[in-house]
Coordinates of C-alpha atoms in Angstrom, one line a residue:
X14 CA 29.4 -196.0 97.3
X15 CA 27.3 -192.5 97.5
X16 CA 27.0 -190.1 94.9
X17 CA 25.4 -186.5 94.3
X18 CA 22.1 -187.0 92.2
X19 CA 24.0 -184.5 89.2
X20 CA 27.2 -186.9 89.8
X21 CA 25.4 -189.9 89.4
X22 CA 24.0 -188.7 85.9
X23 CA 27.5 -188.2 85.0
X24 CA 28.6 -191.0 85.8
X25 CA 25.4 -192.9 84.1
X26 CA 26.4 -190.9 80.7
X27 CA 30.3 -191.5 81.6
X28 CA 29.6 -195.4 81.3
X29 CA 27.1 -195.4 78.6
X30 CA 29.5 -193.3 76.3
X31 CA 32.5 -195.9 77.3
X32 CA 30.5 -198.5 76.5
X33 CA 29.9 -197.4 73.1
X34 CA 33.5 -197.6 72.1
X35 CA 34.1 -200.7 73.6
X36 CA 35.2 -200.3 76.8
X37 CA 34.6 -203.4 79.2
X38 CA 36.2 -202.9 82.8
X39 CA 35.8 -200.0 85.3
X40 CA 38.6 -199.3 87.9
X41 CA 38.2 -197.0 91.0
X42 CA 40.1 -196.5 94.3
X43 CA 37.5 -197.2 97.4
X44 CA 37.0 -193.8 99.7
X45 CA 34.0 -192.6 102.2
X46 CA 33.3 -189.4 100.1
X47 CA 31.3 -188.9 97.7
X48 CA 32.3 -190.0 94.1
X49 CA 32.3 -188.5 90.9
X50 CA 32.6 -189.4 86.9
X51 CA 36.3 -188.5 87.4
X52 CA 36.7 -191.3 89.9
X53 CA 36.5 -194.3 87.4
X54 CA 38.8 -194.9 85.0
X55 CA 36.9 -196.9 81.6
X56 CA 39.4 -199.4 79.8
X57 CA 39.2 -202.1 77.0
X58 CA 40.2 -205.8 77.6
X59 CA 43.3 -205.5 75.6
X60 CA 44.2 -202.1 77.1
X61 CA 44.5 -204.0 80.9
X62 CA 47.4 -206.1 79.7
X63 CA 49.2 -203.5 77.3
X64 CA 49.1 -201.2 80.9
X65 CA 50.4 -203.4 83.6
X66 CA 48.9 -204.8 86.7
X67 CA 51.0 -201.9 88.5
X68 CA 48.8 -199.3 87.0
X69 CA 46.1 -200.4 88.8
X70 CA 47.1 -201.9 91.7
X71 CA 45.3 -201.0 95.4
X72 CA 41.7 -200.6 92.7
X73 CA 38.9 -202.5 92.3
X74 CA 37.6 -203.5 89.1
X75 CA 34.2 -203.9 88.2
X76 CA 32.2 -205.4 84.7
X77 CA 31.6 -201.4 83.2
X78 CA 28.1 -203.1 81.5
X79 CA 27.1 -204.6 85.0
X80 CA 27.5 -201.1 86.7
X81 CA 26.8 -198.9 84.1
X82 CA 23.4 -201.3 84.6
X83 CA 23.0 -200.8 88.1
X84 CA 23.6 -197.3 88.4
X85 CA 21.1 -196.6 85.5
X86 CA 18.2 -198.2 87.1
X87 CA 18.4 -196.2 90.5
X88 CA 19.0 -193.6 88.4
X89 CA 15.3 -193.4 87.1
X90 CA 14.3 -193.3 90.7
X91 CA 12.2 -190.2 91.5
X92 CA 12.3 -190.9 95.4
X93 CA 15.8 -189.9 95.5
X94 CA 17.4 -187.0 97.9
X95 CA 20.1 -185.3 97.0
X96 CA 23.1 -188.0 98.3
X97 CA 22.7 -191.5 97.0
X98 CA 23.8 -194.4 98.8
X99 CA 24.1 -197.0 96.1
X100 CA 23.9 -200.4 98.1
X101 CA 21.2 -198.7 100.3
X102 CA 18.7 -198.1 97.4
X103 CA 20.0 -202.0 95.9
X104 CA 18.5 -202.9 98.5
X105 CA 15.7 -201.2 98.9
X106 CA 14.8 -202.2 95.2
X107 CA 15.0 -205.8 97.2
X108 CA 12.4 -205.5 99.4
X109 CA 9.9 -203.7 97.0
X110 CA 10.3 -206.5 94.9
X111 CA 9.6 -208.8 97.6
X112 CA 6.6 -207.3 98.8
X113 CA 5.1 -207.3 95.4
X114 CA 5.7 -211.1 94.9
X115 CA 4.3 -210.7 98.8
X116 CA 1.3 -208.6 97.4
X117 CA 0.4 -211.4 94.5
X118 CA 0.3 -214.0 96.3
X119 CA -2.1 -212.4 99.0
X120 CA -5.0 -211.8 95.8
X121 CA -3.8 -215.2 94.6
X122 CA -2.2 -214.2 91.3
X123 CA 1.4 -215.2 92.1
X124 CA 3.3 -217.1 89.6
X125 CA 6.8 -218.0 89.9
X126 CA 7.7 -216.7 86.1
X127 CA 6.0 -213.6 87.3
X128 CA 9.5 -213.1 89.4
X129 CA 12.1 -212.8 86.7
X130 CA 9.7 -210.6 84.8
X131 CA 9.1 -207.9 88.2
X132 CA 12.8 -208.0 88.7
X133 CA 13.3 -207.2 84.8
X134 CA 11.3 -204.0 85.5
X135 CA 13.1 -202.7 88.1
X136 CA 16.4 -203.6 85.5
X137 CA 14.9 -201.0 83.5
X138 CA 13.7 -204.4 81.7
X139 CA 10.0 -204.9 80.1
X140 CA 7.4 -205.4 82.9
X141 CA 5.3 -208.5 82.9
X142 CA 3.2 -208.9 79.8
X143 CA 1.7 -212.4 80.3
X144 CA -1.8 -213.0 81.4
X145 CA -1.7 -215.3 84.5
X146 CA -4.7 -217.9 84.0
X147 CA -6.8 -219.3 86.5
X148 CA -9.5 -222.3 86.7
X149 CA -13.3 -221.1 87.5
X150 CA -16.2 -223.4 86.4
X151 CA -15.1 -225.0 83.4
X152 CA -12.8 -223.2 82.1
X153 CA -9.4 -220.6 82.6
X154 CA -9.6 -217.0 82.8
X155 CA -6.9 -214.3 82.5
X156 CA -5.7 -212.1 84.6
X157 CA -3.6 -209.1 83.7
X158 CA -1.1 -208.4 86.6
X159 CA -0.3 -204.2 86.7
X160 CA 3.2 -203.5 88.4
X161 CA 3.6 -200.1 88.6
X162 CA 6.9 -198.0 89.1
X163 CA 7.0 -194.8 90.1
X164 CA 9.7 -193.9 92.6
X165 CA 9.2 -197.6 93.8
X166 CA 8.3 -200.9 93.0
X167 CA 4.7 -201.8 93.7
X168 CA 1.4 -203.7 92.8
X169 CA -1.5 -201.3 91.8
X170 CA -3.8 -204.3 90.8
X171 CA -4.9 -206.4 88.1
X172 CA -7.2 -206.5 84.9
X173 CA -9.7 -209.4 84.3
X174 CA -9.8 -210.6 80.6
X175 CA -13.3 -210.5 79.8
X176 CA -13.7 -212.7 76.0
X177 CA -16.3 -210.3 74.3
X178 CA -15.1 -212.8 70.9
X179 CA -13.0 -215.8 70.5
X180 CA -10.3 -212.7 69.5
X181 CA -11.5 -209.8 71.3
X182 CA -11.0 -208.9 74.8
X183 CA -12.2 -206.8 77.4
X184 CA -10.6 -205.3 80.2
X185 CA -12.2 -204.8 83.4
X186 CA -9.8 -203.2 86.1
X187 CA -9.4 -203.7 89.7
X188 CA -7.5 -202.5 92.9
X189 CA -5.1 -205.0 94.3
X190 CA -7.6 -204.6 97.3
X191 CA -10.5 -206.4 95.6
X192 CA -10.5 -210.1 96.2
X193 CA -9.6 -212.4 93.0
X194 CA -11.7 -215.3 94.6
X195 CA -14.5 -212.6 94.9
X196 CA -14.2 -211.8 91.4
X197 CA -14.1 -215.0 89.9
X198 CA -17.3 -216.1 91.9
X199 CA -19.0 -213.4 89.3
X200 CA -17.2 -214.5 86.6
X201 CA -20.4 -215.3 84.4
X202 CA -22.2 -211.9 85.0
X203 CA -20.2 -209.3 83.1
X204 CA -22.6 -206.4 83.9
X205 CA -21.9 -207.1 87.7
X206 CA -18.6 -207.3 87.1
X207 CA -18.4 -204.0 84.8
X208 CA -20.2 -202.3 87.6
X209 CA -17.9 -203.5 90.5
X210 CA -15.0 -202.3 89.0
X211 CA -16.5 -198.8 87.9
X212 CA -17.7 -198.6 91.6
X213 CA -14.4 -199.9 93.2
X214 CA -12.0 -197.4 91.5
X215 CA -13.9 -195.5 88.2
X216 CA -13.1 -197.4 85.4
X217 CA -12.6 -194.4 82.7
X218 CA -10.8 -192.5 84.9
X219 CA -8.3 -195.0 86.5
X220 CA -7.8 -196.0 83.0
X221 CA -6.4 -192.5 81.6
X222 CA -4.6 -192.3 85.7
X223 CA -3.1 -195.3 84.7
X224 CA -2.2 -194.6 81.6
X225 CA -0.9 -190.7 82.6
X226 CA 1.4 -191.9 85.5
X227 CA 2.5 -195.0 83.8
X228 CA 3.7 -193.3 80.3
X229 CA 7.0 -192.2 81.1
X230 CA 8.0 -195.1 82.9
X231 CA 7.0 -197.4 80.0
X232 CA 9.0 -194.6 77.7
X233 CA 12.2 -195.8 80.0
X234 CA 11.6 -199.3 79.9
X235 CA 11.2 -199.2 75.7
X236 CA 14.0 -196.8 75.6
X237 CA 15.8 -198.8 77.5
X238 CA 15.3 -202.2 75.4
X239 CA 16.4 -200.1 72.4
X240 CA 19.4 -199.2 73.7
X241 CA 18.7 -195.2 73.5
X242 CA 21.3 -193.0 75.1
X243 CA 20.3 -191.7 78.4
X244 CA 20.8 -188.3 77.7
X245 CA 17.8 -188.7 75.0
X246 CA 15.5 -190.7 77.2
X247 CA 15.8 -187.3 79.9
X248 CA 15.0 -185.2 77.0
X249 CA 12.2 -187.2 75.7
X250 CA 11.3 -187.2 79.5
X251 CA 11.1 -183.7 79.2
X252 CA 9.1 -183.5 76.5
X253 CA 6.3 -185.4 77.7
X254 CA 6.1 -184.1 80.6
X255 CA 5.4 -180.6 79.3
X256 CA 2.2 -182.9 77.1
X257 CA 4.0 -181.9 73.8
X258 CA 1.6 -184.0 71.5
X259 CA 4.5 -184.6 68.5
X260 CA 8.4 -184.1 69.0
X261 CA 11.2 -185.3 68.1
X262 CA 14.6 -185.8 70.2
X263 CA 18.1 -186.2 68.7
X264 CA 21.4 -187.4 69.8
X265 CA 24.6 -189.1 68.4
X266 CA 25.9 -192.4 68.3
X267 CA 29.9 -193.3 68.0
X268 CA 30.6 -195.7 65.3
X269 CA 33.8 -196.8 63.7
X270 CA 34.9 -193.4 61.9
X271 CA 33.5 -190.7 63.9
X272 CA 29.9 -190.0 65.1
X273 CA 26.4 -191.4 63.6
X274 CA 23.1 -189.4 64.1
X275 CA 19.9 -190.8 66.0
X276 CA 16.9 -189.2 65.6
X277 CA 13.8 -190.8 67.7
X278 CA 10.1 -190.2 66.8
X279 CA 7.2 -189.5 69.7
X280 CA 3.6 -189.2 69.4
X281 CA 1.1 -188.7 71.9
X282 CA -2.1 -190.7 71.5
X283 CA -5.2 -188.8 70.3
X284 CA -7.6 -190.6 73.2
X285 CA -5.3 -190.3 76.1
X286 CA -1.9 -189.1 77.6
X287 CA -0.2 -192.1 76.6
X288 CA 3.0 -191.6 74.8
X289 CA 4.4 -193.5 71.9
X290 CA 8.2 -194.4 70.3
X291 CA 6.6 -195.0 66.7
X292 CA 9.9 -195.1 65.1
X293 CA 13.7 -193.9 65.1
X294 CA 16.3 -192.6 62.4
X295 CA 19.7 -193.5 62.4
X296 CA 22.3 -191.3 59.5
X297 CA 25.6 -190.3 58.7
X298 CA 27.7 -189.0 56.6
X299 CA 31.5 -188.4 55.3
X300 CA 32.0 -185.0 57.0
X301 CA 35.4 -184.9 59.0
X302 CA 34.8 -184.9 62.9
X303 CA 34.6 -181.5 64.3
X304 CA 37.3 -180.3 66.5
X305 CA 36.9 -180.0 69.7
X306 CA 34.3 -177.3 70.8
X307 CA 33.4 -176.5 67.7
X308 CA 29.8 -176.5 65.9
X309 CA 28.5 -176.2 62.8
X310 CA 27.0 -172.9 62.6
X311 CA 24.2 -171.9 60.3
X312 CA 23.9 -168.1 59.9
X313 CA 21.1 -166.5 58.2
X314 CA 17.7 -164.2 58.7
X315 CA 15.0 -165.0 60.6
X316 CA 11.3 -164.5 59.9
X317 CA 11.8 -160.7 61.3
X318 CA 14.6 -160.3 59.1
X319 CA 17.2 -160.2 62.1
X320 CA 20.3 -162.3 61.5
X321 CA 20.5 -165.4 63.8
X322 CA 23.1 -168.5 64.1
X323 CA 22.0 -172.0 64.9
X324 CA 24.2 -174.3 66.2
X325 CA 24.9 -178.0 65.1
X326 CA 26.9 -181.2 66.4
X327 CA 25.7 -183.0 63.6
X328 CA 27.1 -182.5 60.0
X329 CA 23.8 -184.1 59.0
X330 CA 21.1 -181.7 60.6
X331 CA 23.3 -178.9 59.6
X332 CA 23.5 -179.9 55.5
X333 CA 19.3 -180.6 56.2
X334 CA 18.7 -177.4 58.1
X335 CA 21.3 -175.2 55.3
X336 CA 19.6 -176.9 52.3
X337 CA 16.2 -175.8 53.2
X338 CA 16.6 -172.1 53.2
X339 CA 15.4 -169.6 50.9
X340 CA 17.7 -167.1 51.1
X341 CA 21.1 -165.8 51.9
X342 CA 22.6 -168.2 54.4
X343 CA 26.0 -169.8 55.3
X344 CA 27.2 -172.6 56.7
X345 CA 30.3 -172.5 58.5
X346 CA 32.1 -174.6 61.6
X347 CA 34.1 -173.3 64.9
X348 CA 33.7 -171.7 67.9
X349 CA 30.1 -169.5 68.5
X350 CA 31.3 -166.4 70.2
X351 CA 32.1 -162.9 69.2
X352 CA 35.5 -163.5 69.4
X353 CA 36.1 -167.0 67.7
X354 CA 33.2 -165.7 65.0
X355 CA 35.6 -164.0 62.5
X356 CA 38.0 -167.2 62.4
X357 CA 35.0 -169.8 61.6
X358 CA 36.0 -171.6 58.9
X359 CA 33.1 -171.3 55.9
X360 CA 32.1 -174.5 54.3
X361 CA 29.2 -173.4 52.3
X362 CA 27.2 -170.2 51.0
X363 CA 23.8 -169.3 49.5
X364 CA 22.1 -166.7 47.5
X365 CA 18.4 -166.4 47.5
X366 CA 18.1 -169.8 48.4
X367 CA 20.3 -171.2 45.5
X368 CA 24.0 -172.9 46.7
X369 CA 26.8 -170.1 45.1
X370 CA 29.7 -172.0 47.1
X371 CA 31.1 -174.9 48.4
X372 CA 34.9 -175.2 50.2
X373 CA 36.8 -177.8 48.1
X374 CA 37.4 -179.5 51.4
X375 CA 33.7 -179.9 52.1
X376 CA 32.3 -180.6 48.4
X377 CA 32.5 -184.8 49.3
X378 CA 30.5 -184.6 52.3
X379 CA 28.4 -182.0 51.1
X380 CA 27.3 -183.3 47.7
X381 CA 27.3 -187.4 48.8
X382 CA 24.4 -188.7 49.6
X383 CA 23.9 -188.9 53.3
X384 CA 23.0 -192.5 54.3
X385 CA 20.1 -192.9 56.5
X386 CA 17.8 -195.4 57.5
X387 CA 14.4 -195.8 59.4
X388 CA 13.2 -198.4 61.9
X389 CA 9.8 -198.6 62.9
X390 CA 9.1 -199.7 66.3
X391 CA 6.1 -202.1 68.5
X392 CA 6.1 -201.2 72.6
X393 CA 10.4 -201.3 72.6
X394 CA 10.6 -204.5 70.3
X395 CA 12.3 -204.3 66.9
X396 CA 15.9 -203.5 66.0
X397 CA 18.4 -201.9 68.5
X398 CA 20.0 -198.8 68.0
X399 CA 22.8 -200.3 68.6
X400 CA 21.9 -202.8 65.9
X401 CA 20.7 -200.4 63.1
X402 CA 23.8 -198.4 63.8
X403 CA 25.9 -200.8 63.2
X404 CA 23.6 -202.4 60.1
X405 CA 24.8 -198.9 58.6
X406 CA 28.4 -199.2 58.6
X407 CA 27.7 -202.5 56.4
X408 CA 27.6 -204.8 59.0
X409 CA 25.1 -207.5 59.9
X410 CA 23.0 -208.9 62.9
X411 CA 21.0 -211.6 64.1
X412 CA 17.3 -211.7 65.6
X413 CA 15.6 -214.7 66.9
X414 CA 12.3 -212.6 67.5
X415 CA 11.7 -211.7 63.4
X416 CA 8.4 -212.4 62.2
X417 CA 7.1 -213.3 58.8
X418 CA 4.4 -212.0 56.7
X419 CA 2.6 -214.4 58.1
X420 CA 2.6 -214.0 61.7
X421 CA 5.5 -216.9 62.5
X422 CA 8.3 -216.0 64.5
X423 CA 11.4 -216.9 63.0
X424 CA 15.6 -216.4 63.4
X425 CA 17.9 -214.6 60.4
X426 CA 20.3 -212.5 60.5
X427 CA 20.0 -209.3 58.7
X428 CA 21.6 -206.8 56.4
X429 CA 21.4 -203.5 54.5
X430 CA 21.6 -203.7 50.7
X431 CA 22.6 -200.4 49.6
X432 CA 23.4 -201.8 46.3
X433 CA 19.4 -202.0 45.6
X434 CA 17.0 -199.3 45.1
X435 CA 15.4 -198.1 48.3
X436 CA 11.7 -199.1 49.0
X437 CA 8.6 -196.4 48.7
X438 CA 9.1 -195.5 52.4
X439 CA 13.0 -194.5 52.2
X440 CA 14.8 -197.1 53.4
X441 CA 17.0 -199.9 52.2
X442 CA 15.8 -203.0 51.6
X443 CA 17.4 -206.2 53.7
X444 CA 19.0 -209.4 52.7
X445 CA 18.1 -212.2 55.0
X446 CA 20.2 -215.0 56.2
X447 CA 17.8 -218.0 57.9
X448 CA 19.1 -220.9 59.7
X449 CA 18.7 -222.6 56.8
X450 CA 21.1 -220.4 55.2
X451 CA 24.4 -222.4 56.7
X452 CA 25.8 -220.1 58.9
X453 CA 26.9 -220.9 62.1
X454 CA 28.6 -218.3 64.4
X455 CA 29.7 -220.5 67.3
X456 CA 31.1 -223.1 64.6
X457 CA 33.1 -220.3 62.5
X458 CA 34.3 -219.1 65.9
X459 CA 35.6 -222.7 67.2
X460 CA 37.7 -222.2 63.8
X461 CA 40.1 -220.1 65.2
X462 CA 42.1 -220.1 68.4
X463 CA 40.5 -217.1 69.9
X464 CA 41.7 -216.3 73.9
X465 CA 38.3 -214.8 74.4
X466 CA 36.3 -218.4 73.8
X467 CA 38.4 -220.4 76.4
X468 CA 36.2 -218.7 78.9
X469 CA 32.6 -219.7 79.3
X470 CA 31.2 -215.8 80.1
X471 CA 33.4 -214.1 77.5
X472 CA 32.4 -216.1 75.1
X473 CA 29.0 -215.7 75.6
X474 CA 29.5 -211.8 75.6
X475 CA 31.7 -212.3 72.3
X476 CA 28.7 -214.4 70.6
X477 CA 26.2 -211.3 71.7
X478 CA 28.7 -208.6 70.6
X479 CA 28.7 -210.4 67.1
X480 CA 25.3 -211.3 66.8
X481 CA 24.7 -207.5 67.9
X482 CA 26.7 -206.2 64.6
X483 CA 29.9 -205.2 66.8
X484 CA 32.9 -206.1 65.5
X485 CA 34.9 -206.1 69.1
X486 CA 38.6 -206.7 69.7
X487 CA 39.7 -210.3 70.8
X488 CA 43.4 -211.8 71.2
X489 CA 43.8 -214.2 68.3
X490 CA 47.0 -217.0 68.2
X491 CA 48.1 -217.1 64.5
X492 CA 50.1 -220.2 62.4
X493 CA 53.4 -218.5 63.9
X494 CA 52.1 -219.4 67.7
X495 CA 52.0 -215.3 68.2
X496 CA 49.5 -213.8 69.9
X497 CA 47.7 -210.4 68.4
X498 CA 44.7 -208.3 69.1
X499 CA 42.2 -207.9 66.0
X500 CA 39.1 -206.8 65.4
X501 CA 36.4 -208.9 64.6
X502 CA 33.1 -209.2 62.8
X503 CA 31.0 -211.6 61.8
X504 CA 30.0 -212.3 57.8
X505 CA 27.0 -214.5 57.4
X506 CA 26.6 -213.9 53.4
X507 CA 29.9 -215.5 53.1
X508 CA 29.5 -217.6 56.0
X509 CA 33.2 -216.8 57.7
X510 CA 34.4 -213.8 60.2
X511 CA 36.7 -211.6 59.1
X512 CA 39.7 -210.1 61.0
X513 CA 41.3 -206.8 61.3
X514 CA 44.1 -204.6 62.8
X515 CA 43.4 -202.2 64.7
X516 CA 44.4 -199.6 62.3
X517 CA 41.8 -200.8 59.6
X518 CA 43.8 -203.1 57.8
X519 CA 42.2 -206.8 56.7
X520 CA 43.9 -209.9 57.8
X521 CA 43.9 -213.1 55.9
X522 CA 41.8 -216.0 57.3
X523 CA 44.3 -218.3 56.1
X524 CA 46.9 -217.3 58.5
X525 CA 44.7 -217.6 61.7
X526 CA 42.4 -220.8 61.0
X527 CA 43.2 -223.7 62.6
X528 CA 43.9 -226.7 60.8
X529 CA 41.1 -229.4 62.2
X530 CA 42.1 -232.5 59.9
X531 CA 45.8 -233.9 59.7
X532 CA 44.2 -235.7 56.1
X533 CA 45.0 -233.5 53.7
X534 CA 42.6 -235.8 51.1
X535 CA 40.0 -235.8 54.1
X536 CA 40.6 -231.6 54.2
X537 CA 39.7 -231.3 50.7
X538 CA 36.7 -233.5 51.0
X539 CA 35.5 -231.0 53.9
X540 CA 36.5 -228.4 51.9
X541 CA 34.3 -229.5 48.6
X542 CA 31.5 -230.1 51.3
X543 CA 31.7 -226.4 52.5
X544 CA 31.6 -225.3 49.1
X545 CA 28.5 -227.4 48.2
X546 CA 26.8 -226.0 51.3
X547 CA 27.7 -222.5 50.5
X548 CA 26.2 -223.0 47.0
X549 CA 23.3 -224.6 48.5
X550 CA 23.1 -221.4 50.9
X551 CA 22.7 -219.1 48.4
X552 CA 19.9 -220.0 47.2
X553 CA 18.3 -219.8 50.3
X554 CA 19.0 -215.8 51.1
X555 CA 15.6 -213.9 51.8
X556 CA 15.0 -210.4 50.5
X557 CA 13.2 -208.0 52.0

């Protein structure tokens, strides 16, 4: 399968978009040429059946989040030409990764975990973090492996783990070139050391080299993790490329009811070229979706006085950008040219900085509070995007990597309480749901005869969607034997799933459980028990 570089981008953004809405199969007709976004047709699960095997017979079919996968990993390849042969660079990516499990063991440093980890980073995945240890004299020292990518795959060298205190460590680098037997000979004279590996490759400066070529890539690889859209990771890209210390890039997100706003936060560090995610912003509000080509256009003067229009996609940034003004502006929505201009449709207006007009069809959206939230976040670790979009619409989702006050790793799911006063940073407090809450997800699931869990790897991908905050469509067999598609989504405060159609509306529980016990006096007992644990499960919610 070949593609042109600016197809293959397409087709990257094609897939990611698709898979935001759900969409879980890709379909294309095999050719020689060279394909485009236009080629592959996106589908849901339920959509396959309500089509017909004729519609796409003589196609192949392909997992859309296994593709949209591999195509997005070569596509942060900067050794490309213009035509991409997709199995070619696959396996390419093959042998690089061979000859850097090839290149450890030839210093000594190979470790068979080490393998998952170097095939992660070329996933777009998080490189290796691990020291590997070894034995000298009496005792183990660490090694810090560096993989780097840059167009390929490779081993640049390693780091030795020098204990300065029982909790402070210092690094002393080293090309893959320099022996690790050599070094671990000197492994009790520091200031040799220090001076061997200033001599062998300049310590300050391969530091800040390593640090310059190594920023974006570790941008991907965080951005990545989060789940950020790929159009935003190109323009952060961008960004730091140009060495712009602070910025800030900004995309949308699709979410149940329209679009949701993501706005991602970048700092470069003050001792080196090194480039930070420190946080992102995720908001929406009740505006209507735009029509199609339209904008939200903000008309007003500029500093010189001269009349300029900014354009919006976002409701949001447009209220944020309107509201700030001093003067005589208006905001409006339609098409920016100077023929569509006279037939914009004018939402709001401004006198010397003071609101003298709103459009009764915009005063909701306008005077409602727009709902936002902030997520701070450590080298790509933290909530998804894709998590604290959905933890907005009201829904809730589960970690196993949390960690307490006091430093212990733990597992809760987690939810926004809009219903409580914000803290002193802006953002809503969450309600959290331990294991010792009650809830289990696979048990509630095993409740009801759901298609989707007679198959080992869609129920896996149904748990993750869940514990994610989706609330995905699955075929459901109610009391009357009928089988229907619903939406899903998974309630851990009440300790059940709930069920919709798709057109929005609830479905009871009670017509798609299935009965376990033919006792109806051992039922009740269960049901007493349930109640009893629910009670008990209350009191064990955690606020934070």
């Amino acid at each position: 399968m070949k593609f042109n570089r600016a197809d293959l981008l397409e087709t990257v953004e094609m897939l990611n978009s698709g898979l935001g809405v759900g969409m879980s199969q890709v379909y294309f007709s095999e050719h020689s040429g060279l394909y485009k976004a236009a080629d592959f047709e996106l589908v849901r699960e339920v959509e396959i059946e309500f089509l017909g095997k004729e519609h796409f017979a003589g196609r192949v079919s392909l997992d859309a989040s296994d593709f949209f996968e591999s195509l997005m990993r070569i596509s942060f390849r900067r050794d490309l030409g213009e035509v991409i042969d997709v199995a070619v660079v696959e396996a390419r990516m093959e042998k690089e990764i061979l000859q850097v499990f090839s290149e450890l063991k030839g210093i000594g440093l190979y470790e068979p975990f080490l393998e998952k980890q170097i095939r992660d980073l070329v996933r777009f995945g998080e490189g290796p973090e691990r020291p590997v240890f070894r034995e000298f004299g009496e005792g183990k020292v660490g090694f810090l492996v560096n993989v780097d990518y840059k167009g390929a795959t490779r081993l640049s060298g390693f780091a030795l783990m020098v204990p300065i205190t029982p909790m402070v460590h210092e690094l002393l680098y080293f090309p893959k070139e320099v022996s690790v037997e050599l070094v671990g000979s000197m492994i009790r004279d520091v200031e040799s050391l220090r001076a061997m590996s200033e001599k062998a490759m300049g310590l300050v400066e391969f530091k800040n080299k390593n640090m310059n070529k190594n920023s974006l890539e570790n941008f991907k690889l965080e951005a990545a993790a989060l789940k950020l859209p790929l159009h935003m990771i190109t323009a952060a890209e961008s960004q730091m490329a140009k060495g712009v210390e602070k910025f800030e890039v900004e995309g949308q997100l699709f979410s149940d009811k329209g679009k949701l706003d993501l706005t991602v936060h970048m700092k470069k560090s003050g001792q080196s070229d090194y480039y930070y995610l420190n946080s992102f912003e995720v908001a929406k509000s009740t505006a209507k979706e735009l029509a199609p080509d339209h904008k939200y256009l903000v008309t007003g003067p500029d500093e010189h006085g001269e009349v300029k229009t900014k354009q919006f996609d976002s409701a949001v940034r447009a209220m944020d950008f309107f509201k700030a003004q001093t003067s005589d502006y208006e905001l409006a929505a339609g098409k920016f040219s100077d023929k569509d201009m006279p037939f914009r449709d004018v939402l709001a207006t401004m006198k010397d900085g003071k609101v003298d007009y709103v459009a009764p069809e915009f005063r909701m959206a306008y005077y409602s509070p727009i709902i936002r939230n902030s997520h701070y976040v450590d080298r790509g670790k933290g909530f998804t995007v894709e998590q604290a979009a959905n933890m907005l619409q009201g829904r809730a989702v589960f970690r196993e990597d949390m960690v307490s006050r006091a430093g212990e790793q733990y597992a809760a799911w987690s939810q926004y309480q809009f219903d409580q006063p914000k803290d002193k940073y802006g953002n809503y407090t969450m309600k959290q749901f331990g294991e010792g809450y009650g809830f289990d997800l696979k048990k509630e699931l095993a409740s009801y005869d759901i298609v989707e869990m007679g198959t080992k790897d869609k129920a896996a991908k149904l748990v993750d969607e869940l514990q994610n905050g989706n609330n995905p469509i699955v075929r459901v067999k109610g009391a009357d034997g009928q089988e229907k598609d619903l939406r899903i989504e998974a309630v851990p405060r009440y300790m059940n799933l709930n069920f919709y159609e798709l057109s929005g509306k609830p479905v009871k529980r009670e017509e798609l459980k299935v009965e376990v016990s033919l006792d109806n006096g051992l039922g009740q007992e269960k049901g007493k028990e349930k109640g009893k644990g629910k009670s008990q499960a209350q009191e064990n919610e955690l606020s934070l």
